[in-house]
Amino acid sequence: MKDKSILGFALIGIVLLLFSWYNSRQYDKQAQLKQQADSAAMASAINQAAQADSLSALQGDTTAKQASKDTASIYGNAVLDSMAKEAPEYIDIENDKLKITLSTKGAQPYKVNVKNYYTFDSLELNIVSPGKSRMDFEFYAPQHVNTADLNFKCVERTDSSATMRLNFSDSSYIENTYVLARGSYLVDNSLRFVGMDKVIPRSYTSINMNWDLTITRFEKGYKNERQYSKVAYLYPGQDKVETVSVGRKDNGKREIPAKVRWFDFEQQFFSALMVAPNDFSSLDLGLKFVPENDPDHYLMSCTSAGKIDIQKSPDFTIPFQFYFGPNHYQTMKSYHQHFEKSIQFGGWLIGGLVRIILIPIFNWLNKSISNYGIIILIMTLMLQALFSPLTYKSYLSSAKMRLIKPEVDKINEKYPSESDAMKKQQATMDLYKKCGVNMWGGCLPMLLQFPLLWAMFRFFPVSFELRQSHFLWCADMSTYDSIWDFGVNIPLYGSHMSLFALLMAVTTFFYSKMNIGNNPSNDANAKSMNFMTLYFMPIFLLLFCNNLSAGLSYYYMISNMITMLVTFIIKKFVINEKELAADLHRKAIAKVPSSQKKSAFQKRLDEAMKAQQEQMKKQGRR
């Protein structure tokens, strides 16, 4: 490729970088201007929309107007109005994993602390923060009732359980019970209706459930945390988890007019997950990410609005379960409800490699080794040992291609004309066959390694074990290892320097240089490709990995180093290139027996060449 072409590619790259930077700046400015208004209006808008929809469906316009009045006159019922005015009480239940604070106002979780885990700045980790969660049930009895407006009475309580009751009359009430089992992140919840068949009209066959939750940032790297946070859900009888897609405005919605077993408000490493064993009959989910410069350090606001079928009997119970805990594969899998399928390991191939190969190896090593940096090193050595035959084949193929290049040049000199292209191609293929050279031998072994290498890329950023694990200078291998904070954001790079990412880029440069040195070429296109491989790829990886998991950059760094070492050993001690060159020369000048069977490709090539010759003869006769 000409120098002008290289310059053209460079200019195109610079234009794309500047355009991306400009769009990013414009978007950040707009987000900053709207941030305060969005944050203030978000909760009220969601609640108003949910109330308006429910009221329209249950009572019509008259009830909607009534619900917008002052709390004291919302119900027009002395008992309900009294419960709406009462101040809430807060009840703590806990086990060795969780401490949950329940509010009697709505009988809902007010605060959920995941024990033994902390945020990146050493604060307690609350998957549900005070004042950032609203859960309610809406029904008609015989007027619109929203449980979040009413104060329940605690009727039974232990250290790990609590039952709260909402009385409608002496014989009609609702009980909401929460139970925490020892050693579990799963909370059993039951909503019991007693005598409510006398209060709820028979024409109503379902009630509404709404849960809105704003989740705080727990990790140091906003971009990485956001990338692996989402809202997910599972259909009953399925094992494939669906997600709510997010658009360019950092929000997404999904209306699901079918049954749903559970949904998950999922941060990168922790989940607030709600299960309906009897299924939601329909469910609407929403997600909005909060900008990085949010002063309160919130990550995302999640919404859910579902319908739940009810029974027409004097006493019935609607069961629920909550999972408040880490996105740890083995822990989530132990509940046998496919919670672990929400972890973003990739599709069926990449995700299967992670679950079948990487996680078992990782867990096996973790039984005797507590340092995850050492575990990653040993895993890399094991994988490189597995790939070493492919590395040998790749190097051998490249060496053969390099050593027979003089013979290929002779063929090119023999058939310089474009009209002899088919003859040149056939002669080259005959040479490859005699010398035992596979033209795909250099890249095919690398392609076979690619799925497992990509599985590593998907595994490390969501591997819970790496969270806040120390190794060398890195305090948390699940996020970037900053050794220099600039104090100013550099477009496409960030506001810091990750040392593991830098070392990974350096080793990529030397690995590329070694490969180019093993395969020199005077071809202009090859030189241009070598230039891109040698300089563009390390720079691209540096920019790409600077904000990603340090564990990922560390893996690619040591993988490059081990591959270079294996290649050096093969070159110096395994393959004797002088003997190989002599053997190839003998094969190149040897005559191919006429009885030697041709490959299918060669047969097609012969047929094409004959057809071309016939066509040229016809044209000559004319």
XYZ file of C-alpha atoms in Angstrom:
622
model
C 0.000 0.000 0.000
C 1.305 3.480 -0.909
C 2.345 6.022 1.679
C -0.607 8.173 0.593
C -2.994 5.328 1.377
C -1.514 4.946 4.849
C -1.842 8.687 5.380
C -5.454 8.497 4.193
C -6.277 5.757 6.699
C -4.606 7.765 9.452
C -6.633 10.887 8.570
C -9.863 8.895 8.501
C -9.045 7.495 11.947
C -8.313 10.991 13.301
C -11.611 12.305 11.895
C -13.540 9.431 13.500
C -11.829 10.009 16.854
C -12.601 13.747 16.757
C -16.207 13.106 15.730
C -16.651 10.604 18.596
C -15.094 13.058 21.056
C -17.341 15.905 19.854
C -20.499 13.786 20.165
C -19.445 12.670 23.637
C -18.919 16.280 24.750
C -22.264 17.396 23.345
C -24.064 14.519 25.007
C -22.406 15.178 28.378
C -23.442 18.838 28.212
C -27.060 17.944 27.499
C -27.070 15.305 30.217
C -25.655 17.780 32.729
C -28.291 20.395 31.914
C -31.138 17.913 32.289
C -29.757 15.939 35.191
C -31.279 17.907 38.076
C -34.672 18.159 36.422
C -34.685 14.475 35.539
C -33.605 13.384 39.018
C -36.250 15.514 40.744
C -39.049 14.521 38.401
C -38.186 10.857 37.973
C -39.752 9.369 41.090
C -42.853 11.540 41.042
C -43.412 10.992 37.331
C -43.163 7.229 37.699
C -45.539 7.171 40.648
C -48.030 9.498 38.994
C -48.006 7.451 35.801
C -48.467 4.206 37.690
C -51.312 5.658 39.765
C -53.001 7.161 36.734
C -52.890 3.856 34.825
C -54.167 1.860 37.782
C -56.897 4.325 38.613
C -58.123 4.459 35.025
C -58.332 0.670 34.925
C -59.915 0.243 38.329
C -62.081 3.287 38.961
C -62.105 5.548 35.961
C -61.662 9.288 35.895
C -63.590 9.950 39.120
C -61.284 7.776 41.202
C -58.213 9.310 39.538
C -59.332 12.753 40.637
C -60.000 11.466 44.119
C -56.516 9.902 44.368
C -54.882 13.229 43.590
C -56.363 14.840 46.716
C -54.720 15.234 50.072
C -53.931 11.979 51.924
C -56.485 12.812 54.594
C -59.318 12.679 52.059
C -57.974 10.034 49.728
C -60.160 7.221 50.992
C -63.135 8.760 52.710
C -62.870 5.861 55.145
C -62.038 6.559 58.773
C -60.039 3.327 59.225
C -57.970 3.729 56.039
C -57.467 7.458 56.523
C -56.198 6.788 60.040
C -53.657 4.255 58.751
C -52.557 6.682 56.041
C -51.782 9.369 58.623
C -49.810 7.167 61.020
C -46.027 7.445 61.113
C -44.133 4.310 60.045
C -42.166 2.008 62.298
C -38.947 0.295 61.209
C -38.335 -3.372 61.911
C -34.963 -5.118 61.507
C -34.659 -8.767 60.542
C -31.322 -10.367 59.766
C -29.233 -13.469 59.356
C -25.518 -13.980 58.752
C -25.846 -12.718 55.137
C -28.372 -9.873 55.181
C -29.775 -7.185 57.421
C -33.150 -5.948 56.193
C -34.991 -2.950 57.592
C -38.733 -3.138 56.908
C -41.052 -0.153 56.984
C -44.580 -0.669 58.284
C -45.616 1.997 55.750
C -46.553 -0.325 52.942
C -44.916 -3.325 54.686
C -41.974 -3.029 52.308
C -38.170 -3.188 52.402
C -36.751 0.170 53.436
C -33.093 -0.803 53.542
C -31.223 -3.999 52.594
C -27.613 -4.327 53.693
C -25.502 -7.126 52.186
C -23.171 -8.093 54.999
C -19.416 -8.598 54.615
C -19.292 -6.521 51.415
C -18.474 -2.852 50.949
C -18.471 -0.231 48.230
C -15.219 0.824 46.547
C -14.881 3.670 49.090
C -15.352 1.299 52.076
C -18.984 2.179 52.859
C -21.598 -0.426 53.747
C -23.182 -1.972 50.686
C -26.937 -1.394 50.599
C -28.609 -2.913 47.555
C -31.737 -1.081 48.778
C -30.948 2.363 50.184
C -33.258 4.313 52.536
C -35.762 6.389 50.602
C -34.765 4.903 47.228
C -37.271 2.056 47.038
C -41.056 2.051 46.751
C -43.024 -1.186 46.596
C -46.804 -1.263 46.607
C -49.825 -3.395 45.786
C -52.890 -1.781 44.237
C -56.428 -3.146 44.258
C -60.068 -2.090 44.679
C -61.740 -2.622 48.056
C -64.282 -1.162 47.158
C -62.213 1.918 46.313
C -58.680 2.231 45.009
C -56.148 1.143 47.658
C -52.365 1.517 47.457
C -50.577 -0.323 50.266
C -47.598 2.069 50.164
C -49.893 4.819 51.515
C -51.032 2.778 54.528
C -49.340 1.876 57.782
C -49.410 -1.819 58.666
C -49.284 -3.107 62.252
C -46.546 -5.521 63.268
C -48.332 -8.549 64.785
C -45.445 -11.016 65.001
C -41.683 -10.634 64.990
C -38.487 -12.635 65.527
C -34.848 -11.895 64.757
C -35.240 -13.277 61.244
C -38.956 -12.800 60.458
C -41.747 -10.242 60.709
C -45.479 -10.250 59.995
C -47.372 -7.008 59.408
C -51.159 -6.679 59.111
C -53.485 -4.197 57.431
C -57.029 -4.396 58.802
C -60.041 -3.452 56.698
C -62.531 -4.734 59.272
C -62.617 -7.129 62.203
C -62.709 -10.110 59.812
C -60.947 -8.737 56.710
C -57.239 -8.015 56.568
C -53.991 -8.445 54.609
C -50.859 -9.889 56.156
C -47.378 -9.406 54.711
C -44.712 -11.758 56.088
C -40.951 -11.746 55.510
C -38.749 -14.691 56.545
C -34.952 -14.973 56.323
C -33.403 -18.442 56.510
C -29.968 -18.792 58.048
C -27.082 -18.684 55.595
C -29.265 -17.543 52.700
C -29.617 -14.466 50.507
C -33.170 -15.533 49.681
C -36.076 -13.847 51.469
C -39.422 -15.659 51.567
C -42.334 -13.257 51.355
C -46.059 -14.033 51.469
C -49.029 -11.733 50.948
C -52.032 -13.305 52.685
C -55.622 -12.170 52.060
C -58.096 -13.087 54.816
C -61.794 -12.296 54.381
C -60.981 -9.950 51.518
C -63.450 -11.710 49.218
C -66.088 -9.647 51.036
C -64.209 -6.429 50.266
C -62.708 -6.897 46.790
C -65.445 -7.055 44.124
C -65.746 -10.454 42.407
C -65.248 -8.825 39.000
C -61.594 -8.140 39.844
C -59.334 -11.130 39.184
C -55.916 -9.534 39.659
C -54.047 -6.904 41.641
C -51.190 -4.627 40.604
C -47.647 -4.788 41.954
C -45.224 -1.876 41.505
C -41.594 -1.735 42.598
C -39.308 1.193 41.816
C -35.687 1.063 42.949
C -32.746 3.440 42.504
C -29.400 1.662 42.871
C -26.249 3.402 44.068
C -22.830 3.033 42.465
C -20.762 0.397 44.264
C -17.657 0.194 42.043
C -14.822 2.575 41.156
C -15.200 2.486 37.377
C -18.538 3.966 36.269
C -18.301 2.854 32.626
C -17.404 -0.721 33.501
C -20.088 -0.906 36.209
C -22.721 0.492 33.897
C -21.764 -1.806 31.017
C -22.503 -4.892 33.114
C -25.621 -3.591 34.904
C -29.099 -4.250 33.541
C -32.708 -5.251 34.130
C -33.390 -8.899 33.259
C -36.316 -11.301 33.457
C -37.176 -14.973 32.948
C -40.232 -16.624 31.433
C -41.610 -19.645 33.343
C -40.288 -22.972 32.102
C -37.351 -21.316 30.319
C -33.655 -21.099 31.166
C -32.693 -18.228 28.849
C -32.754 -14.839 30.532
C -34.034 -11.834 28.578
C -32.828 -8.267 29.137
C -34.307 -4.805 28.743
C -32.341 -3.105 25.987
C -31.115 0.447 26.563
C -31.267 3.058 23.818
C -29.145 6.108 23.066
C -30.949 8.147 25.747
C -29.662 5.778 28.446
C -33.072 4.319 29.164
C -35.162 1.387 28.060
C -38.621 -0.081 28.531
C -40.173 -3.460 27.909
C -43.872 -4.357 28.010
C -44.317 -8.098 28.508
C -47.914 -9.253 27.904
C -47.037 -12.803 29.008
C -46.269 -14.645 32.208
C -42.946 -13.894 33.893
C -41.368 -15.955 36.670
C -38.845 -13.408 37.992
C -37.118 -10.134 37.210
C -33.763 -8.797 38.315
C -32.548 -5.266 39.002
C -28.925 -6.191 38.434
C -25.850 -4.146 39.238
C -22.517 -5.446 37.949
C -21.897 -7.626 41.021
C -25.130 -7.536 43.076
C -28.805 -8.188 42.397
C -32.208 -7.204 43.767
C -34.324 -9.966 42.282
C -38.062 -10.627 42.790
C -39.617 -14.035 42.170
C -43.308 -14.808 41.731
C -43.647 -18.621 42.106
C -47.192 -18.371 40.716
C -45.925 -16.006 37.949
C -46.762 -12.432 37.072
C -49.561 -12.545 34.512
C -47.974 -9.533 32.774
C -45.092 -7.214 33.522
C -43.705 -3.848 32.436
C -40.048 -3.107 33.144
C -38.018 0.076 32.828
C -34.412 1.190 33.265
C -32.705 4.583 33.229
C -28.996 5.098 33.821
C -27.928 8.118 35.835
C -25.097 10.247 34.329
C -21.569 9.700 35.617
C -21.350 13.206 37.081
C -24.392 12.691 39.331
C -23.461 14.267 42.695
C -25.287 11.543 44.658
C -23.431 8.770 42.805
C -26.525 6.875 41.722
C -26.114 4.275 38.992
C -29.583 3.522 37.655
C -33.295 3.776 38.348
C -35.338 0.605 37.766
C -39.118 0.263 37.540
C -41.523 -2.660 37.433
C -45.314 -2.855 37.154
C -46.913 -6.273 37.122
C -50.273 -7.959 37.470
C -50.864 -10.908 39.781
C -53.902 -13.188 39.647
C -55.917 -13.546 42.849
C -58.272 -16.239 44.073
C -61.920 -15.840 45.002
C -61.775 -17.475 48.413
C -61.950 -16.257 52.035
C -58.280 -17.095 52.683
C -55.525 -17.264 50.070
C -51.821 -16.408 49.870
C -49.683 -14.973 47.084
C -46.064 -16.130 47.527
C -42.990 -14.098 46.577
C -39.268 -14.418 47.035
C -36.452 -11.874 46.944
C -32.794 -12.470 46.227
C -30.619 -9.717 47.654
C -27.046 -10.816 47.131
C -23.903 -11.174 45.039
C -23.860 -12.221 41.398
C -21.678 -15.164 42.298
C -22.223 -18.034 39.893
C -22.194 -20.924 42.373
C -24.245 -19.033 44.954
C -26.980 -18.061 42.501
C -27.008 -21.538 40.957
C -27.558 -23.131 44.382
C -31.141 -21.780 44.480
C -32.068 -23.817 41.352
C -34.123 -21.045 39.765
C -31.705 -20.090 36.960
C -30.603 -16.924 38.765
C -27.042 -17.568 37.532
C -28.183 -17.284 33.901
C -28.496 -13.517 34.371
C -24.684 -13.182 34.682
C -23.408 -11.894 31.336
C -21.021 -14.638 30.245
C -22.062 -14.458 26.591
C -24.066 -16.606 24.170
C -24.379 -20.373 24.016
C -20.823 -20.958 22.748
C -18.837 -18.400 24.745
C -21.080 -18.701 27.801
C -20.829 -22.491 27.597
C -17.022 -22.342 27.545
C -17.072 -20.076 30.602
C -19.446 -22.337 32.557
C -17.991 -25.691 31.466
C -14.248 -24.913 31.382
C -13.225 -21.633 33.014
C -15.417 -21.607 36.144
C -14.616 -25.233 37.153
C -10.861 -24.620 36.677
C -11.093 -21.336 38.578
C -12.987 -22.938 41.487
C -10.647 -25.934 41.576
C -7.585 -23.705 41.854
C -9.317 -21.497 44.414
C -9.612 -24.436 46.797
C -5.874 -24.308 47.500
C -4.869 -20.812 46.302
C -6.377 -17.618 47.678
C -4.450 -15.102 45.547
C -6.439 -14.545 42.367
C -3.470 -13.073 40.522
C -1.641 -16.397 40.991
C -4.801 -18.274 39.968
C -5.014 -16.293 36.705
C -1.319 -16.987 36.054
C -1.781 -20.745 36.553
C -4.948 -20.759 34.420
C -3.056 -18.996 31.644
C -0.191 -21.502 31.846
C -2.693 -24.376 31.635
C -4.423 -22.865 28.617
C -1.113 -22.123 26.884
C -0.049 -25.719 27.479
C -3.328 -26.795 25.888
C -2.725 -24.472 22.938
C 0.992 -25.272 22.518
C 0.413 -27.870 19.733
C -1.584 -25.239 17.838
C 1.178 -22.687 18.425
C 3.708 -25.194 17.058
C 1.601 -25.894 13.950
C 1.103 -22.175 13.363
C 4.809 -21.428 13.627
C 5.739 -24.430 11.427
C 3.291 -23.339 8.741
C 4.608 -19.767 8.839
C 8.190 -21.024 8.626
C 7.382 -23.173 5.595
C 5.666 -20.283 3.850
C 8.694 -18.095 4.498
C 11.234 -20.701 3.363
C 9.504 -21.549 0.069
C 9.025 -17.898 -0.830
C 12.007 -17.974 -3.283
C 10.271 -20.788 -5.171
C 7.008 -18.814 -5.198
C 8.929 -15.799 -6.583
C 10.231 -17.986 -9.408
C 6.659 -18.943 -10.309
C 5.640 -15.272 -10.292
C 8.538 -14.469 -12.647
C 7.581 -17.377 -14.915
C 3.967 -16.185 -15.241
C 4.067 -12.370 -15.107
C 1.046 -11.828 -17.353
C -2.479 -11.492 -15.992
C -3.645 -13.911 -18.666
C -1.482 -16.578 -16.997
C -3.092 -16.063 -13.581
C -4.685 -19.527 -13.606
C -1.386 -21.188 -14.532
C 0.409 -19.265 -11.792
C -2.251 -20.274 -9.263
C -2.041 -23.936 -10.228
C 1.760 -23.943 -10.128
C 1.673 -22.343 -6.678
C -0.832 -24.914 -5.422
C 1.339 -27.743 -6.831
C 4.320 -26.313 -4.987
C 2.354 -26.073 -1.708
C 1.220 -29.670 -2.095
C 4.701 -31.035 -2.798
C 6.126 -29.156 0.195
C 3.266 -30.061 2.505
C 2.316 -26.408 3.057
C -1.216 -25.506 4.108
C -1.992 -21.923 3.127
C -4.404 -21.716 6.068
C -2.033 -23.382 8.516
C -0.819 -20.106 10.032
C -4.194 -18.574 10.899
C -6.383 -21.640 11.477
C -4.750 -22.593 14.818
C -5.283 -19.010 16.019
C -8.928 -19.125 14.951
C -9.415 -22.305 16.978
C -8.092 -20.487 20.063
C -10.279 -17.426 19.557
C -13.510 -18.690 21.238
C -11.670 -19.471 24.479
C -9.788 -16.172 24.361
C -13.123 -14.364 23.927
C -14.564 -16.400 26.800
C -11.791 -14.984 28.975
C -12.802 -11.497 27.852
C -16.377 -12.150 29.012
C -15.402 -13.975 32.211
C -13.066 -11.584 34.021
C -15.212 -8.378 34.054
C -18.151 -10.203 35.709
C -16.170 -12.629 37.856
C -17.344 -11.836 41.380
C -14.204 -13.372 42.904
C -12.040 -10.617 41.431
C -14.076 -7.866 43.101
C -11.847 -6.000 45.584
C -9.157 -8.710 45.334
C -5.609 -7.353 45.752
C -2.645 -8.264 43.576
C 0.690 -6.443 43.414
C -0.132 -2.710 43.063
C -3.771 -3.358 42.129
C -6.326 -2.970 44.936
C -9.297 -4.280 42.931
C -8.769 -6.590 39.964
C -12.392 -6.224 38.833
C -11.794 -2.617 37.764
C -8.923 -0.535 36.390
C -5.632 -0.232 38.299
C -4.895 3.465 38.216
C -1.282 4.506 38.886
C -1.792 8.091 37.726
C -4.978 10.146 37.915
C -4.751 13.052 35.485
C -7.594 15.106 36.921
C -8.838 15.737 33.373
C -10.639 13.397 30.983
C -8.783 12.491 27.773
C -11.234 11.503 25.019
C -11.334 7.745 24.362
C -8.720 7.133 27.069
C -10.017 8.390 30.398
C -8.756 10.382 33.339
C -6.203 7.849 34.576
C -3.454 5.469 33.484
C -3.966 1.740 34.036
C -0.577 0.043 34.433
C -1.774 -3.454 33.508
C -3.399 -2.068 30.357
C -0.166 -0.250 29.485
C 1.936 -3.392 30.035
C -0.527 -5.418 27.979
C -0.178 -2.950 25.089
C 3.647 -3.094 25.344
C 3.701 -6.906 25.264
C 1.297 -6.854 22.308
C 3.762 -4.602 20.449
C 6.702 -6.952 21.063
C 4.598 -10.018 20.240
C 3.586 -8.434 16.923
C 7.203 -7.443 16.267
C 8.321 -11.031 16.842
C 5.708 -12.363 14.414
C 6.643 -9.811 11.754
C 10.300 -10.646 12.216
C 9.519 -14.323 11.657
C 7.606 -13.502 8.474
C 9.362 -10.651 6.613
C 7.849 -9.508 3.343
C 8.565 -6.905 0.667
C 4.960 -6.806 -0.512
C 3.429 -3.329 -0.139
C 0.103 -4.655 1.179
C 1.878 -6.901 3.678
C 3.970 -3.971 4.897
C 0.855 -1.875 5.406
C -0.802 -4.707 7.354
C 2.337 -5.159 9.446
C 2.296 -1.454 10.237
C -1.316 -1.673 11.425
C -0.574 -4.779 13.493
C 2.603 -3.391 15.023
C 1.377 0.100 15.966
C -2.391 0.453 15.593
C -3.398 -2.706 17.493
C -1.398 -1.985 20.696
C -2.698 1.601 20.765
C -6.263 0.423 20.190
C -6.002 -2.160 22.993
C -4.505 0.458 25.326
C -7.443 2.808 24.729
C -9.979 -0.020 24.933
C -8.690 -1.717 28.097
C -7.706 1.350 30.129
C -11.143 1.453 31.814
C -11.770 -2.302 31.923
C -10.956 -4.974 34.479
C -7.317 -5.082 35.542
C -7.660 -8.867 35.735
C -8.480 -8.940 32.029
C -5.479 -6.784 31.048
C -3.254 -8.848 33.342
C -4.415 -12.067 31.662
C -3.713 -10.778 28.141
C -0.331 -9.433 29.271
C 0.923 -12.746 30.670
C -0.699 -14.619 27.761
C 1.401 -12.532 25.345
C 4.536 -13.141 27.384
C 4.016 -16.900 27.570
C 3.197 -17.132 23.852
C 6.402 -15.234 23.007
C 8.379 -17.610 25.243
C 6.819 -20.707 23.638
C 7.483 -19.293 20.152
C 11.123 -18.602 21.066
C 11.572 -22.161 22.380
C 10.026 -23.642 19.231
C 12.250 -21.499 17.010
C 15.501 -22.166 18.870
C 15.142 -25.739 20.089
C 12.334 -27.536 18.266
C 12.450 -26.564 14.581
C 15.790 -26.587 12.716
C 15.106 -24.148 9.896
C 18.217 -25.135 7.907
C 17.132 -28.762 7.759
C 13.541 -27.691 7.067
C 14.701 -25.421 4.193
C 16.744 -28.227 2.645
C 13.824 -30.644 2.895
C 11.460 -28.145 1.290
C 13.912 -27.497 -1.538
C 14.151 -31.223 -2.307
C 10.379 -31.489 -2.361
C 10.033 -28.358 -4.496
C 12.272 -29.670 -7.317
C 10.907 -33.191 -7.154
C 8.471 -34.298 -9.826
C 4.952 -35.178 -8.774
C 3.955 -38.697 -9.873
C 1.149 -38.603 -12.402
C -0.736 -41.167 -10.343
C -0.799 -38.893 -7.280
C -4.373 -38.136 -6.346
C -5.383 -34.496 -6.656
C -7.468 -32.681 -4.118
C -10.981 -31.500 -4.930
C -9.735 -27.906 -4.971
C -6.991 -28.750 -7.454
C -9.472 -30.578 -9.664
C -11.718 -27.515 -9.738
C -8.675 -25.342 -10.427
C -7.691 -27.593 -13.388
C -11.209 -27.466 -14.762
C -11.276 -23.669 -14.470
C -7.923 -23.381 -16.206
C -9.054 -25.656 -19.058
C -12.237 -23.607 -19.462
C -10.165 -20.436 -19.581
C -7.850 -21.919 -22.209
C -10.811 -23.005 -24.335
C -12.275 -19.515 -24.066
C -8.975 -17.973 -25.150
C -8.768 -20.359 -28.153
C -12.262 -19.356 -29.271
C -11.375 -15.695 -28.991
C -8.194 -16.337 -31.046
C -10.169 -17.989 -33.856
C -12.404 -14.963 -34.082
